[in-house]
Each structure stands twice: as C-alpha cells, then as structure tokens.
PDB file of C-alpha atoms in Angstrom:
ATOM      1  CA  UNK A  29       0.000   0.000   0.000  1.00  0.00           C
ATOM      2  CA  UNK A  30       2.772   2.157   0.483  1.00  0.00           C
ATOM      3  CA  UNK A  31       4.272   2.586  -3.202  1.00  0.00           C
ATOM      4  CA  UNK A  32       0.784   2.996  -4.354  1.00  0.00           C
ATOM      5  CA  UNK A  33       0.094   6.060  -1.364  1.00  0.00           C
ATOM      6  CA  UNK A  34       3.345   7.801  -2.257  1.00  0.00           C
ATOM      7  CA  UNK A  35       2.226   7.733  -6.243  1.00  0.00           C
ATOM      8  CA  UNK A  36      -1.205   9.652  -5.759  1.00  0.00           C
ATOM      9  CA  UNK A  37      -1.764  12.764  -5.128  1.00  0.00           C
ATOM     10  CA  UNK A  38      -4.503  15.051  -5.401  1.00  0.00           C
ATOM     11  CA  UNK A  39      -5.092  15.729  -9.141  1.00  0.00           C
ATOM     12  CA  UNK A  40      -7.791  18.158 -10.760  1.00  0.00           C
ATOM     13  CA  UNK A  41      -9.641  16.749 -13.611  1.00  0.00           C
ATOM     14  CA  UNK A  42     -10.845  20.285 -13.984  1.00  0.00           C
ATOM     15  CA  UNK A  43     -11.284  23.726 -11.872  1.00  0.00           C
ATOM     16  CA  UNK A  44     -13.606  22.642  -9.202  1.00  0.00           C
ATOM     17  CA  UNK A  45     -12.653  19.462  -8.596  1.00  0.00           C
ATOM     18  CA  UNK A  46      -9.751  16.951  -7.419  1.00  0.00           C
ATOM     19  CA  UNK A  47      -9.253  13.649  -6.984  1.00  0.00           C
ATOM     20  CA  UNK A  48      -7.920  12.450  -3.793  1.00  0.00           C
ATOM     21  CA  UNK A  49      -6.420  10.153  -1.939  1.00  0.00           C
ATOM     22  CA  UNK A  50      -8.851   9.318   1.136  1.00  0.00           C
ATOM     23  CA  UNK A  51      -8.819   6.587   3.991  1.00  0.00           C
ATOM     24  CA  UNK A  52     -11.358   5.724   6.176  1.00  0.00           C
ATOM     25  CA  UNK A  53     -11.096   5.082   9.843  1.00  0.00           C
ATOM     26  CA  UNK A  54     -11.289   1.323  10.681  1.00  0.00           C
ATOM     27  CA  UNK A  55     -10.495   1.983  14.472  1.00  0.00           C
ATOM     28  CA  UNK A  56     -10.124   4.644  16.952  1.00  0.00           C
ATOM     29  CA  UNK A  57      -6.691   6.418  17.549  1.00  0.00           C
ATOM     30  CA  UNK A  58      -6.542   8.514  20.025  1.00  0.00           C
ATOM     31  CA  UNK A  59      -3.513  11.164  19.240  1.00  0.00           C
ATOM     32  CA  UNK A  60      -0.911  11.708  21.829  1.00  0.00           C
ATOM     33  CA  UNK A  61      -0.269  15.320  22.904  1.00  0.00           C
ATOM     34  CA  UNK A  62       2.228  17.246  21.254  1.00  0.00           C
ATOM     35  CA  UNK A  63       3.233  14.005  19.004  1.00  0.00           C
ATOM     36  CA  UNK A  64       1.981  15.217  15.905  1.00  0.00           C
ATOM     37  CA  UNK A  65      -0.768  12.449  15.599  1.00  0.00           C
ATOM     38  CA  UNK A  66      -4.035  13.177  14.602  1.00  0.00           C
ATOM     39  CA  UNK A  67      -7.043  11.001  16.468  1.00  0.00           C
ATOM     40  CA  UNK A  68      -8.639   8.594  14.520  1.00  0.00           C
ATOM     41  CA  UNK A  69     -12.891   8.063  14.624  1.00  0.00           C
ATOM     42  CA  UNK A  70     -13.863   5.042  13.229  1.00  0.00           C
ATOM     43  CA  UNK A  71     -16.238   5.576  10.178  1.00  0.00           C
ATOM     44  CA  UNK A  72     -14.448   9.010   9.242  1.00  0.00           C
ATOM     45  CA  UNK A  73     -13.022   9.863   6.306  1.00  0.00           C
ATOM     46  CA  UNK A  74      -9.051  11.330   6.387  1.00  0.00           C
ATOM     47  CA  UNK A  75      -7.534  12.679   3.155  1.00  0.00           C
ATOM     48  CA  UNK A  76      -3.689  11.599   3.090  1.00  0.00           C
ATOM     49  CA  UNK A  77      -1.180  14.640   2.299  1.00  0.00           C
ATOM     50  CA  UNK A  78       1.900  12.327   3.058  1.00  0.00           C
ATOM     51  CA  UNK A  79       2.308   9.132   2.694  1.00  0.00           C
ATOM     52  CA  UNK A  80       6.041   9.037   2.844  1.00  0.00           C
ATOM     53  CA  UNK A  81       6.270   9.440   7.018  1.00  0.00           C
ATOM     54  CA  UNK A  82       7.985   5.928   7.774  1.00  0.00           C
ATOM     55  CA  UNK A  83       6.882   2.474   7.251  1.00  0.00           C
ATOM     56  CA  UNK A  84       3.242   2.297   9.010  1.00  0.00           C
ATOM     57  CA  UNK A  85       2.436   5.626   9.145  1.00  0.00           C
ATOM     58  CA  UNK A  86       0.266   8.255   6.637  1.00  0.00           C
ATOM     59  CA  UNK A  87      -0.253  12.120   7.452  1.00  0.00           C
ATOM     60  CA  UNK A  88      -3.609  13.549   6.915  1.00  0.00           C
ATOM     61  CA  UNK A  89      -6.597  15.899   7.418  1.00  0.00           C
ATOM     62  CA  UNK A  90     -10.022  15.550   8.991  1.00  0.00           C
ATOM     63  CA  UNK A  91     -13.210  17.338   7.899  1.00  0.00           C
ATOM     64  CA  UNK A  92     -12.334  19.867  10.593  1.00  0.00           C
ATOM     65  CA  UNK A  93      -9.466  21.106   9.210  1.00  0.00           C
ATOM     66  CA  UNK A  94      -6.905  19.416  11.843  1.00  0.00           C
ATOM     67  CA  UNK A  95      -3.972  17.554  10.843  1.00  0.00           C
ATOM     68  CA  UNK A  96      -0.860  14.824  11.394  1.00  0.00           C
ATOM     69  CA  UNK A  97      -0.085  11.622  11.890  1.00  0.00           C
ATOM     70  CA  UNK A  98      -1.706   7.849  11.973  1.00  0.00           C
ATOM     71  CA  UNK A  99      -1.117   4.698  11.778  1.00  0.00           C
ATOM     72  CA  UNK A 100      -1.978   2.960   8.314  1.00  0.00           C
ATOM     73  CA  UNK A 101      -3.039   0.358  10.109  1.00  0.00           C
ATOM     74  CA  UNK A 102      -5.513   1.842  11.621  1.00  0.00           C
ATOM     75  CA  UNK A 103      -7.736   2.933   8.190  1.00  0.00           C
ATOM     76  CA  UNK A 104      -8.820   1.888   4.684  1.00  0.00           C
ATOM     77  CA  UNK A 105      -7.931   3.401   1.285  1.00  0.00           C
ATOM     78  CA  UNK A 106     -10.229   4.763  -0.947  1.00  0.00           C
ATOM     79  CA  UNK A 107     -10.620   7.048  -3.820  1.00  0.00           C
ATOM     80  CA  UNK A 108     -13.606  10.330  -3.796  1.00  0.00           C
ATOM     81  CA  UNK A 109     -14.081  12.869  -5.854  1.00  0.00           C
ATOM     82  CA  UNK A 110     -13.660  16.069  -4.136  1.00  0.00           C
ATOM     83  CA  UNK A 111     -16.019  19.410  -4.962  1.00  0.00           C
TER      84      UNK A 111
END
C-alpha cells in the first residue's frame, strides 16, 4: 500500500474538482499530545497529504481542518471525488 500512497496525489480533472487520496477510519486512535498524531474516529473519512512518514504511518486531514499523523493500520484506502 505504500508505493501505491506515495504515487497519488490530489489531481484536478478540472477547476472545481480533485481527486484524492482518502482513507477511512477502521479503528479509533486517540492522538498523543504534542506528538503530531491526529485522532482517529472510526467511520471518518481522512484525506492523506503524506504518505512518505515511515513504514506504518500516513499524514492527513479531517473534515475539521486538523492535521498529522496515523497509523496505516488503523484505516482503509479509498478514492472520492472532491467538490
């Protein structure tokens, strides 16, 4: 999974929209303070910035706008087009 994360980025098939590389959470991850992490809710959807962290890890954003690290493990890959 990791050779195809570090391949994709987000790409605009026109002006309004992008296709991107998303995960959904599997498990819950709960983010230790001042590591970096971001907390993981199952059923959520992350989009994955970096994928190039270190083995077993992906960095991404949440709806809300906050950001870092998680464990791959920890989520499912997935591919949404993005308004």
């Amino acid at each position: 999974i990791y050779r195809a994360l570090k391949m994709l980025k987000c790409k605009s098939n026109n002006s309004t929209s992008k296709l991107c590389l998303q995960v959904q959470a599997l498990y819950h991850f709960e983010a230790h303070p001042g590591a970096g992490e971001l907390t993981l809710t199952p059923g959520d959807i992350y989009t994955v910035t970096r994928a190039d962290i270190g083995e077993g890890w992906l960095e991404g954003t949440n709806s809300r706008g906050e950001s870092g690290i998680f464990p791959e493990a920890y989520v499912e890959v997935g591919l949404y087009w993005n308004a």
